[in-house]
Amino acid sequence: MKIKVLGSSSGWAIPRLGCSCRICCSTNEKDKRLRSTVLINDSILIDAGPDIYHQLLRFKISKINSIILTHSHPDHIFGLHDLTPKKCKTMKKVPIYGSEKTWAVLDKIFPNAGFRKEIFRDYHPFELNNLKILPVPVIHADNIHTVGFFIEEGQSVLGYFPDFLGFMKEDDKKYFEVDCLILDGSTLKKPFPAGTNKWGHISILEGIRLATECRAKKTVFTHIGHRTPPYDDLSELLRKKGEFYAAFDGMNLEI
Ligand SMILES: [Zn+2]
Ligand SMILES: [Zn+2]
Ligand SMILES: [Zn+2]
């Protein structure tokens, strides 16, 4: 399975306009991040945030077979405006897979877009281009239905969970026992003391513990926000913990 990271930022791109923190001032190209999205086997796009049009142009991707959506937060769907089939030839006949709740939001925001609607159900696998895709519901922010995807091709298994606070049930931890886990890396540590603020993301340090407990063979943190160290420092910190990596825009993975 080929995985290309087209974007790796959290809800807001990095650098953040007007911010003078270390990562926002970094001159390293790997610290310049657009909204999180990946392309699987050159054909299946996961999420379509506000930057998607320029991400597709940047990586010269003029053909995709389908789009699958994790949830309806703006950083994962607002780029669909640019992918309206009436205006974008690449999108002719391209199905968009989302949960019923995600589609309820899309129908409201893009009422006349002419998208090809496909609805998946939690824990019900579906097939796309010889990949078996299982949507796994996860805890994220309040009032938003979010899934991660457990994707199988032959013996290779990928987990893609860019917005993740926890599993709905203990037994779902098995979905992290994969060849490659791409996981929420919004912050290094929880930005608020537990219980004082609502925050829909696991921290990188918690993610390392959970991925280790669940025996993920390799974990790549994405959805990276500016409450993390710059790329080189973060990569160094992760390298010391084992098979842990920081994603960057343009990263290629193969499992
Ligand atoms: Zn997000
Ligand atoms: Zn910043
Ligand atoms: Zn979200």
PDB file of C-alpha atoms and ligand atoms in Angstrom:
ATOM      1  CA  MET A   1       0.000   0.000   0.000  1.00  0.00           C
ATOM      2  CA  LYS A   2       1.326   3.419  -0.951  1.00  0.00           C
ATOM      3  CA  ILE A   3       0.497   6.352   1.278  1.00  0.00           C
ATOM      4  CA  LYS A   4       1.276   9.960   0.404  1.00  0.00           C
ATOM      5  CA  VAL A   5       0.812  12.641   3.026  1.00  0.00           C
ATOM      6  CA  LEU A   6      -0.526  15.701   1.176  1.00  0.00           C
ATOM      7  CA  GLY A   7      -1.001  17.706   4.365  1.00  0.00           C
ATOM      8  CA  SER A   8      -0.110  17.292   8.027  1.00  0.00           C
ATOM      9  CA  SER A   9      -1.302  20.327  10.001  1.00  0.00           C
ATOM     10  CA  SER A  10      -3.956  20.484  12.677  1.00  0.00           C
ATOM     11  CA  GLY A  11      -7.098  22.573  12.120  1.00  0.00           C
ATOM     12  CA  TRP A  12      -5.049  25.622  11.143  1.00  0.00           C
ATOM     13  CA  ALA A  13      -2.089  25.637   8.775  1.00  0.00           C
ATOM     14  CA  ILE A  14       1.472  26.257   9.998  1.00  0.00           C
ATOM     15  CA  PRO A  15       2.898  28.854  10.158  1.00  0.00           C
ATOM     16  CA  ARG A  16      -0.034  30.597  11.780  1.00  0.00           C
ATOM     17  CA  LEU A  17      -0.386  34.135  10.553  1.00  0.00           C
ATOM     18  CA  GLY A  18       1.102  36.616  13.035  1.00  0.00           C
ATOM     19  CA  CYS A  19       2.465  33.941  15.402  1.00  0.00           C
ATOM     20  CA  SER A  20       6.077  34.141  16.536  1.00  0.00           C
ATOM     21  CA  CYS A  21       6.411  30.735  18.219  1.00  0.00           C
ATOM     22  CA  ARG A  22       9.345  28.457  17.307  1.00  0.00           C
ATOM     23  CA  ILE A  23       7.529  26.236  14.836  1.00  0.00           C
ATOM     24  CA  CYS A  24       5.787  29.170  13.130  1.00  0.00           C
ATOM     25  CA  CYS A  25       9.155  30.949  12.712  1.00  0.00           C
ATOM     26  CA  SER A  26      11.009  27.835  11.559  1.00  0.00           C
ATOM     27  CA  THR A  27      12.672  28.075   8.144  1.00  0.00           C
ATOM     28  CA  ASN A  28      12.575  24.287   7.663  1.00  0.00           C
ATOM     29  CA  GLU A  29      10.232  23.396   4.769  1.00  0.00           C
ATOM     30  CA  LYS A  30       9.001  20.419   6.826  1.00  0.00           C
ATOM     31  CA  ASP A  31       7.536  22.882   9.345  1.00  0.00           C
ATOM     32  CA  LYS A  32       5.281  24.372   6.676  1.00  0.00           C
ATOM     33  CA  ARG A  33       2.110  22.372   6.938  1.00  0.00           C
ATOM     34  CA  LEU A  34      -1.274  22.447   5.227  1.00  0.00           C
ATOM     35  CA  ARG A  35      -4.389  20.688   6.505  1.00  0.00           C
ATOM     36  CA  SER A  36      -4.197  16.933   7.056  1.00  0.00           C
ATOM     37  CA  THR A  37      -5.014  14.653   4.172  1.00  0.00           C
ATOM     38  CA  VAL A  38      -3.521  11.507   2.656  1.00  0.00           C
ATOM     39  CA  LEU A  39      -3.736   9.791  -0.722  1.00  0.00           C
ATOM     40  CA  ILE A  40      -3.762   5.989  -0.722  1.00  0.00           C
ATOM     41  CA  ASN A  41      -2.452   4.042  -3.754  1.00  0.00           C
ATOM     42  CA  ASP A  42      -2.632   7.199  -5.902  1.00  0.00           C
ATOM     43  CA  SER A  43      -6.402   6.895  -5.936  1.00  0.00           C
ATOM     44  CA  ILE A  44      -8.219   7.280  -2.618  1.00  0.00           C
ATOM     45  CA  LEU A  45      -8.178  10.623  -0.871  1.00  0.00           C
ATOM     46  CA  ILE A  46      -8.927  10.775   2.841  1.00  0.00           C
ATOM     47  CA  ASP A  47     -10.476  14.152   3.746  1.00  0.00           C
ATOM     48  CA  ALA A  48     -10.614  17.342   1.727  1.00  0.00           C
ATOM     49  CA  GLY A  49      -9.713  20.341   3.904  1.00  0.00           C
ATOM     50  CA  PRO A  50      -9.489  23.991   2.823  1.00  0.00           C
ATOM     51  CA  ASP A  51      -6.068  23.459   1.167  1.00  0.00           C
ATOM     52  CA  ILE A  52      -6.976  20.438  -0.941  1.00  0.00           C
ATOM     53  CA  TYR A  53      -7.067  22.210  -4.307  1.00  0.00           C
ATOM     54  CA  HIS A  54      -3.525  23.491  -3.906  1.00  0.00           C
ATOM     55  CA  GLN A  55      -2.330  20.208  -2.440  1.00  0.00           C
ATOM     56  CA  LEU A  56      -3.580  18.358  -5.539  1.00  0.00           C
ATOM     57  CA  LEU A  57      -1.921  20.938  -7.798  1.00  0.00           C
ATOM     58  CA  ARG A  58       1.332  20.855  -5.822  1.00  0.00           C
ATOM     59  CA  PHE A  59       1.659  17.079  -6.089  1.00  0.00           C
ATOM     60  CA  LYS A  60       0.344  16.985  -9.686  1.00  0.00           C
ATOM     61  CA  ILE A  61      -2.611  14.765  -8.847  1.00  0.00           C
ATOM     62  CA  SER A  62      -5.189  15.171 -11.584  1.00  0.00           C
ATOM     63  CA  LYS A  63      -7.109  11.945 -11.087  1.00  0.00           C
ATOM     64  CA  ILE A  64      -8.636  10.400  -7.976  1.00  0.00           C
ATOM     65  CA  ASN A  65     -11.083   7.509  -7.707  1.00  0.00           C
ATOM     66  CA  SER A  66     -12.848   8.307  -4.459  1.00  0.00           C
ATOM     67  CA  ILE A  67     -12.845  10.446  -1.338  1.00  0.00           C
ATOM     68  CA  ILE A  68     -13.514   9.143   2.158  1.00  0.00           C
ATOM     69  CA  LEU A  69     -14.225  11.517   5.031  1.00  0.00           C
ATOM     70  CA  THR A  70     -13.409  11.151   8.714  1.00  0.00           C
ATOM     71  CA  HIS A  71     -15.788  13.863   9.980  1.00  0.00           C
ATOM     72  CA  SER A  72     -17.347  17.209   9.175  1.00  0.00           C
ATOM     73  CA  HIS A  73     -15.020  19.656  10.933  1.00  0.00           C
ATOM     74  CA  PRO A  74     -14.018  22.509   8.568  1.00  0.00           C
ATOM     75  CA  ASP A  75     -10.382  21.402   8.342  1.00  0.00           C
ATOM     76  CA  HIS A  76     -11.545  18.109   6.799  1.00  0.00           C
ATOM     77  CA  ILE A  77     -14.327  19.146   4.398  1.00  0.00           C
ATOM     78  CA  PHE A  78     -14.164  22.828   3.443  1.00  0.00           C
ATOM     79  CA  GLY A  79     -12.042  22.134   0.344  1.00  0.00           C
ATOM     80  CA  LEU A  80     -14.957  20.271  -1.207  1.00  0.00           C
ATOM     81  CA  HIS A  81     -16.179  23.624  -2.515  1.00  0.00           C
ATOM     82  CA  ASP A  82     -13.257  23.600  -4.963  1.00  0.00           C
ATOM     83  CA  LEU A  83     -13.996  20.008  -5.948  1.00  0.00           C
ATOM     84  CA  THR A  84     -17.564  20.596  -7.064  1.00  0.00           C
ATOM     85  CA  PRO A  85     -18.042  18.225 -10.051  1.00  0.00           C
ATOM     86  CA  LYS A  86     -19.612  21.041 -12.097  1.00  0.00           C
ATOM     87  CA  LYS A  87     -16.384  23.050 -11.877  1.00  0.00           C
ATOM     88  CA  CYS A  88     -13.711  20.386 -11.463  1.00  0.00           C
ATOM     89  CA  LYS A  89     -13.222  17.701 -14.120  1.00  0.00           C
ATOM     90  CA  THR A  90     -11.185  15.558 -11.731  1.00  0.00           C
ATOM     91  CA  MET A  91     -14.322  15.018  -9.670  1.00  0.00           C
ATOM     92  CA  LYS A  92     -16.575  13.710 -12.445  1.00  0.00           C
ATOM     93  CA  LYS A  93     -18.197  10.535 -11.089  1.00  0.00           C
ATOM     94  CA  VAL A  94     -15.929  10.470  -8.004  1.00  0.00           C
ATOM     95  CA  PRO A  95     -17.911   9.093  -5.041  1.00  0.00           C
ATOM     96  CA  ILE A  96     -17.571  10.729  -1.625  1.00  0.00           C
ATOM     97  CA  TYR A  97     -17.941   8.342   1.307  1.00  0.00           C
ATOM     98  CA  GLY A  98     -19.023   9.727   4.652  1.00  0.00           C
ATOM     99  CA  SER A  99     -21.149   8.770   7.616  1.00  0.00           C
ATOM    100  CA  GLU A 100     -24.806   9.758   7.679  1.00  0.00           C
ATOM    101  CA  LYS A 101     -23.988  12.582  10.110  1.00  0.00           C
ATOM    102  CA  THR A 102     -21.158  13.880   7.952  1.00  0.00           C
ATOM    103  CA  TRP A 103     -23.446  13.878   4.928  1.00  0.00           C
ATOM    104  CA  ALA A 104     -26.141  15.767   6.842  1.00  0.00           C
ATOM    105  CA  VAL A 105     -23.585  18.586   7.264  1.00  0.00           C
ATOM    106  CA  LEU A 106     -22.369  18.391   3.648  1.00  0.00           C
ATOM    107  CA  ASP A 107     -25.929  18.547   2.320  1.00  0.00           C
ATOM    108  CA  LYS A 108     -26.465  21.720   4.330  1.00  0.00           C
ATOM    109  CA  ILE A 109     -23.200  23.456   3.363  1.00  0.00           C
ATOM    110  CA  PHE A 110     -23.037  22.324  -0.274  1.00  0.00           C
ATOM    111  CA  PRO A 111     -26.711  21.849  -1.213  1.00  0.00           C
ATOM    112  CA  ASN A 112     -26.310  22.007  -5.006  1.00  0.00           C
ATOM    113  CA  ALA A 113     -22.800  20.706  -5.491  1.00  0.00           C
ATOM    114  CA  GLY A 114     -23.845  17.520  -7.303  1.00  0.00           C
ATOM    115  CA  PHE A 115     -21.520  15.283  -5.326  1.00  0.00           C
ATOM    116  CA  ARG A 116     -21.914  11.511  -5.664  1.00  0.00           C
ATOM    117  CA  LYS A 117     -23.070  10.592  -2.190  1.00  0.00           C
ATOM    118  CA  GLU A 118     -22.065   7.297  -0.563  1.00  0.00           C
ATOM    119  CA  ILE A 119     -22.856   6.585   3.076  1.00  0.00           C
ATOM    120  CA  PHE A 120     -20.905   4.148   5.221  1.00  0.00           C
ATOM    121  CA  ARG A 121     -21.839   2.788   8.624  1.00  0.00           C
ATOM    122  CA  ASP A 122     -19.629   2.409  11.667  1.00  0.00           C
ATOM    123  CA  TYR A 123     -17.922  -1.000  11.846  1.00  0.00           C
ATOM    124  CA  HIS A 124     -19.299  -1.978   8.400  1.00  0.00           C
ATOM    125  CA  PRO A 125     -16.396  -2.550   6.007  1.00  0.00           C
ATOM    126  CA  PHE A 126     -16.615  -1.576   2.360  1.00  0.00           C
ATOM    127  CA  GLU A 127     -14.305  -2.204  -0.582  1.00  0.00           C
ATOM    128  CA  LEU A 128     -12.621   0.357  -2.789  1.00  0.00           C
ATOM    129  CA  ASN A 129      -9.990  -0.527  -5.400  1.00  0.00           C
ATOM    130  CA  ASN A 130      -9.117  -3.831  -3.690  1.00  0.00           C
ATOM    131  CA  LEU A 131      -8.769  -2.165  -0.296  1.00  0.00           C
ATOM    132  CA  LYS A 132     -10.980  -3.168   2.598  1.00  0.00           C
ATOM    133  CA  ILE A 133     -11.943  -0.070   4.557  1.00  0.00           C
ATOM    134  CA  LEU A 134     -13.457  -0.238   8.007  1.00  0.00           C
ATOM    135  CA  PRO A 135     -14.778   2.987   9.606  1.00  0.00           C
ATOM    136  CA  VAL A 136     -14.160   2.904  13.355  1.00  0.00           C
ATOM    137  CA  PRO A 137     -16.040   5.528  15.406  1.00  0.00           C
ATOM    138  CA  VAL A 138     -13.827   7.400  17.860  1.00  0.00           C
ATOM    139  CA  ILE A 139     -14.177  10.015  20.582  1.00  0.00           C
ATOM    140  CA  HIS A 140     -13.101  13.464  19.367  1.00  0.00           C
ATOM    141  CA  ALA A 141     -14.836  16.792  20.011  1.00  0.00           C
ATOM    142  CA  ASP A 142     -18.348  17.095  21.422  1.00  0.00           C
ATOM    143  CA  ASN A 143     -21.306  16.781  19.062  1.00  0.00           C
ATOM    144  CA  ILE A 144     -19.318  15.598  16.104  1.00  0.00           C
ATOM    145  CA  HIS A 145     -19.399  12.100  14.720  1.00  0.00           C
ATOM    146  CA  THR A 146     -15.837  11.103  13.866  1.00  0.00           C
ATOM    147  CA  VAL A 147     -14.313   7.937  12.496  1.00  0.00           C
ATOM    148  CA  GLY A 148     -10.821   6.655  11.893  1.00  0.00           C
ATOM    149  CA  PHE A 149     -10.146   4.147   9.127  1.00  0.00           C
ATOM    150  CA  PHE A 150      -8.658   0.683   9.414  1.00  0.00           C
ATOM    151  CA  ILE A 151      -7.512  -0.122   5.864  1.00  0.00           C
ATOM    152  CA  GLU A 152      -6.369  -3.541   4.640  1.00  0.00           C
ATOM    153  CA  GLU A 153      -4.667  -4.520   1.399  1.00  0.00           C
ATOM    154  CA  GLY A 154      -3.594  -8.178   1.444  1.00  0.00           C
ATOM    155  CA  GLN A 155      -1.396  -8.549   4.510  1.00  0.00           C
ATOM    156  CA  SER A 156      -0.753  -4.808   4.914  1.00  0.00           C
ATOM    157  CA  VAL A 157      -2.831  -2.809   7.357  1.00  0.00           C
ATOM    158  CA  LEU A 158      -2.956   0.946   7.872  1.00  0.00           C
ATOM    159  CA  GLY A 159      -4.755   2.852  10.628  1.00  0.00           C
ATOM    160  CA  TYR A 160      -5.610   6.480   9.898  1.00  0.00           C
ATOM    161  CA  PHE A 161      -6.864   8.394  12.966  1.00  0.00           C
ATOM    162  CA  PRO A 162      -6.031  12.108  12.495  1.00  0.00           C
ATOM    163  CA  ASP A 163      -8.544  13.428  15.059  1.00  0.00           C
ATOM    164  CA  PHE A 164      -8.630  11.160  18.058  1.00  0.00           C
ATOM    165  CA  LEU A 165      -9.194  11.524  21.770  1.00  0.00           C
ATOM    166  CA  GLY A 166      -9.982   7.899  22.557  1.00  0.00           C
ATOM    167  CA  PHE A 167     -11.819   4.752  21.553  1.00  0.00           C
ATOM    168  CA  MET A 168     -15.526   4.232  22.091  1.00  0.00           C
ATOM    169  CA  LYS A 169     -14.841   0.817  23.605  1.00  0.00           C
ATOM    170  CA  GLU A 170     -11.829  -0.941  25.041  1.00  0.00           C
ATOM    171  CA  ASP A 171     -12.037  -3.732  22.455  1.00  0.00           C
ATOM    172  CA  ASP A 172     -11.436  -1.213  19.631  1.00  0.00           C
ATOM    173  CA  LYS A 173      -7.798  -0.939  20.699  1.00  0.00           C
ATOM    174  CA  LYS A 174      -7.208  -3.850  18.326  1.00  0.00           C
ATOM    175  CA  TYR A 175      -7.548  -1.377  15.453  1.00  0.00           C
ATOM    176  CA  PHE A 176      -4.222   0.177  16.414  1.00  0.00           C
ATOM    177  CA  GLU A 177      -2.376  -3.142  15.978  1.00  0.00           C
ATOM    178  CA  VAL A 178      -1.357  -2.273  12.431  1.00  0.00           C
ATOM    179  CA  ASP A 179       1.734  -2.098  10.215  1.00  0.00           C
ATOM    180  CA  CYS A 180       1.446   1.674  10.141  1.00  0.00           C
ATOM    181  CA  LEU A 181      -0.641   3.899  12.381  1.00  0.00           C
ATOM    182  CA  ILE A 182      -1.108   7.535  11.373  1.00  0.00           C
ATOM    183  CA  LEU A 183      -2.288   9.261  14.527  1.00  0.00           C
ATOM    184  CA  ASP A 184      -3.410  12.631  15.892  1.00  0.00           C
ATOM    185  CA  GLY A 185      -0.364  14.717  16.849  1.00  0.00           C
ATOM    186  CA  SER A 186      -2.081  18.045  17.541  1.00  0.00           C
ATOM    187  CA  THR A 187      -0.011  18.779  20.652  1.00  0.00           C
ATOM    188  CA  LEU A 188       3.001  17.299  22.409  1.00  0.00           C
ATOM    189  CA  LYS A 189       1.282  17.426  25.799  1.00  0.00           C
ATOM    190  CA  LYS A 190      -2.311  18.142  26.720  1.00  0.00           C
ATOM    191  CA  PRO A 191      -2.589  21.952  26.584  1.00  0.00           C
ATOM    192  CA  PHE A 192      -4.957  22.136  29.563  1.00  0.00           C
ATOM    193  CA  PRO A 193      -5.002  20.295  32.887  1.00  0.00           C
ATOM    194  CA  ALA A 194      -7.304  17.260  32.668  1.00  0.00           C
ATOM    195  CA  GLY A 195     -10.946  18.127  33.231  1.00  0.00           C
ATOM    196  CA  THR A 196     -10.540  21.903  33.046  1.00  0.00           C
ATOM    197  CA  ASN A 197     -11.126  22.322  29.358  1.00  0.00           C
ATOM    198  CA  LYS A 198     -12.697  20.372  26.565  1.00  0.00           C
ATOM    199  CA  TRP A 199     -10.058  19.268  24.118  1.00  0.00           C
ATOM    200  CA  GLY A 200     -10.741  16.719  21.407  1.00  0.00           C
ATOM    201  CA  HIS A 201      -7.226  15.377  20.846  1.00  0.00           C
ATOM    202  CA  ILE A 202      -4.890  12.889  22.419  1.00  0.00           C
ATOM    203  CA  SER A 203      -1.385  14.315  22.980  1.00  0.00           C
ATOM    204  CA  ILE A 204       1.671  12.906  21.209  1.00  0.00           C
ATOM    205  CA  LEU A 205       3.044  11.611  24.533  1.00  0.00           C
ATOM    206  CA  GLU A 206      -0.245   9.807  25.255  1.00  0.00           C
ATOM    207  CA  GLY A 207      -0.301   8.554  21.662  1.00  0.00           C
ATOM    208  CA  ILE A 208       3.138   6.994  22.068  1.00  0.00           C
ATOM    209  CA  ARG A 209       1.933   5.096  25.147  1.00  0.00           C
ATOM    210  CA  LEU A 210      -1.284   3.936  23.489  1.00  0.00           C
ATOM    211  CA  ALA A 211       0.379   2.885  20.219  1.00  0.00           C
ATOM    212  CA  THR A 212       2.980   0.925  22.216  1.00  0.00           C
ATOM    213  CA  GLU A 213       0.308  -0.754  24.323  1.00  0.00           C
ATOM    214  CA  CYS A 214      -1.642  -1.643  21.145  1.00  0.00           C
ATOM    215  CA  ARG A 215       1.494  -2.933  19.361  1.00  0.00           C
ATOM    216  CA  ALA A 216       1.368  -0.669  16.304  1.00  0.00           C
ATOM    217  CA  LYS A 217       4.531  -1.574  14.365  1.00  0.00           C
ATOM    218  CA  LYS A 218       5.190   2.015  13.339  1.00  0.00           C
ATOM    219  CA  THR A 219       3.411   5.248  14.220  1.00  0.00           C
ATOM    220  CA  VAL A 220       3.451   8.492  12.261  1.00  0.00           C
ATOM    221  CA  PHE A 221       2.018  11.590  13.944  1.00  0.00           C
ATOM    222  CA  THR A 222       0.037  13.944  11.733  1.00  0.00           C
ATOM    223  CA  HIS A 223      -2.522  16.755  12.322  1.00  0.00           C
ATOM    224  CA  ILE A 224       0.372  18.599  13.947  1.00  0.00           C
ATOM    225  CA  GLY A 225      -0.341  21.943  15.582  1.00  0.00           C
ATOM    226  CA  HIS A 226       1.954  24.711  16.784  1.00  0.00           C
ATOM    227  CA  ARG A 227       1.971  23.422  20.347  1.00  0.00           C
ATOM    228  CA  THR A 228       4.641  20.939  19.221  1.00  0.00           C
ATOM    229  CA  PRO A 229       8.391  21.329  18.763  1.00  0.00           C
ATOM    230  CA  PRO A 230       9.711  22.100  15.261  1.00  0.00           C
ATOM    231  CA  TYR A 231      10.102  19.083  12.938  1.00  0.00           C
ATOM    232  CA  ASP A 232      13.778  18.307  13.649  1.00  0.00           C
ATOM    233  CA  ASP A 233      13.335  18.449  17.431  1.00  0.00           C
ATOM    234  CA  LEU A 234      10.114  16.454  17.335  1.00  0.00           C
ATOM    235  CA  SER A 235      11.664  13.795  15.080  1.00  0.00           C
ATOM    236  CA  GLU A 236      14.614  13.477  17.447  1.00  0.00           C
ATOM    237  CA  LEU A 237      12.315  13.113  20.455  1.00  0.00           C
ATOM    238  CA  LEU A 238      10.234  10.476  18.634  1.00  0.00           C
ATOM    239  CA  ARG A 239      13.273   8.538  17.376  1.00  0.00           C
ATOM    240  CA  LYS A 240      14.340   7.970  20.974  1.00  0.00           C
ATOM    241  CA  LYS A 241      10.979   6.338  21.721  1.00  0.00           C
ATOM    242  CA  GLY A 242      11.206   3.722  18.929  1.00  0.00           C
ATOM    243  CA  GLU A 243       9.277   3.437  15.669  1.00  0.00           C
ATOM    244  CA  PHE A 244       7.693   6.874  15.891  1.00  0.00           C
ATOM    245  CA  TYR A 245       7.861   9.582  13.246  1.00  0.00           C
ATOM    246  CA  ALA A 246       6.542  13.042  12.507  1.00  0.00           C
ATOM    247  CA  ALA A 247       4.657  13.421   9.224  1.00  0.00           C
ATOM    248  CA  PHE A 248       5.414  16.276   6.850  1.00  0.00           C
ATOM    249  CA  ASP A 249       3.701  17.487   3.693  1.00  0.00           C
ATOM    250  CA  GLY A 250       4.926  15.323   0.810  1.00  0.00           C
ATOM    251  CA  MET A 251       5.972  12.339   2.980  1.00  0.00           C
ATOM    252  CA  ASN A 252       5.726   8.979   1.194  1.00  0.00           C
ATOM    253  CA  LEU A 253       5.134   5.740   3.096  1.00  0.00           C
ATOM    254  CA  GLU A 254       4.913   2.186   1.851  1.00  0.00           C
ATOM    255  CA  ILE A 255       3.647  -0.803   3.802  1.00  0.00           C
TER     256      ILE A 255
HETATM  257 ZN    ZN B   1      -8.978  18.056  12.332  1.00  0.00          ZN
HETATM  258 ZN    ZN B   2       2.837  29.480  16.309  1.00  0.00          ZN
HETATM  259 ZN    ZN B   3     -11.884  17.530  14.089  1.00  0.00          ZN
END
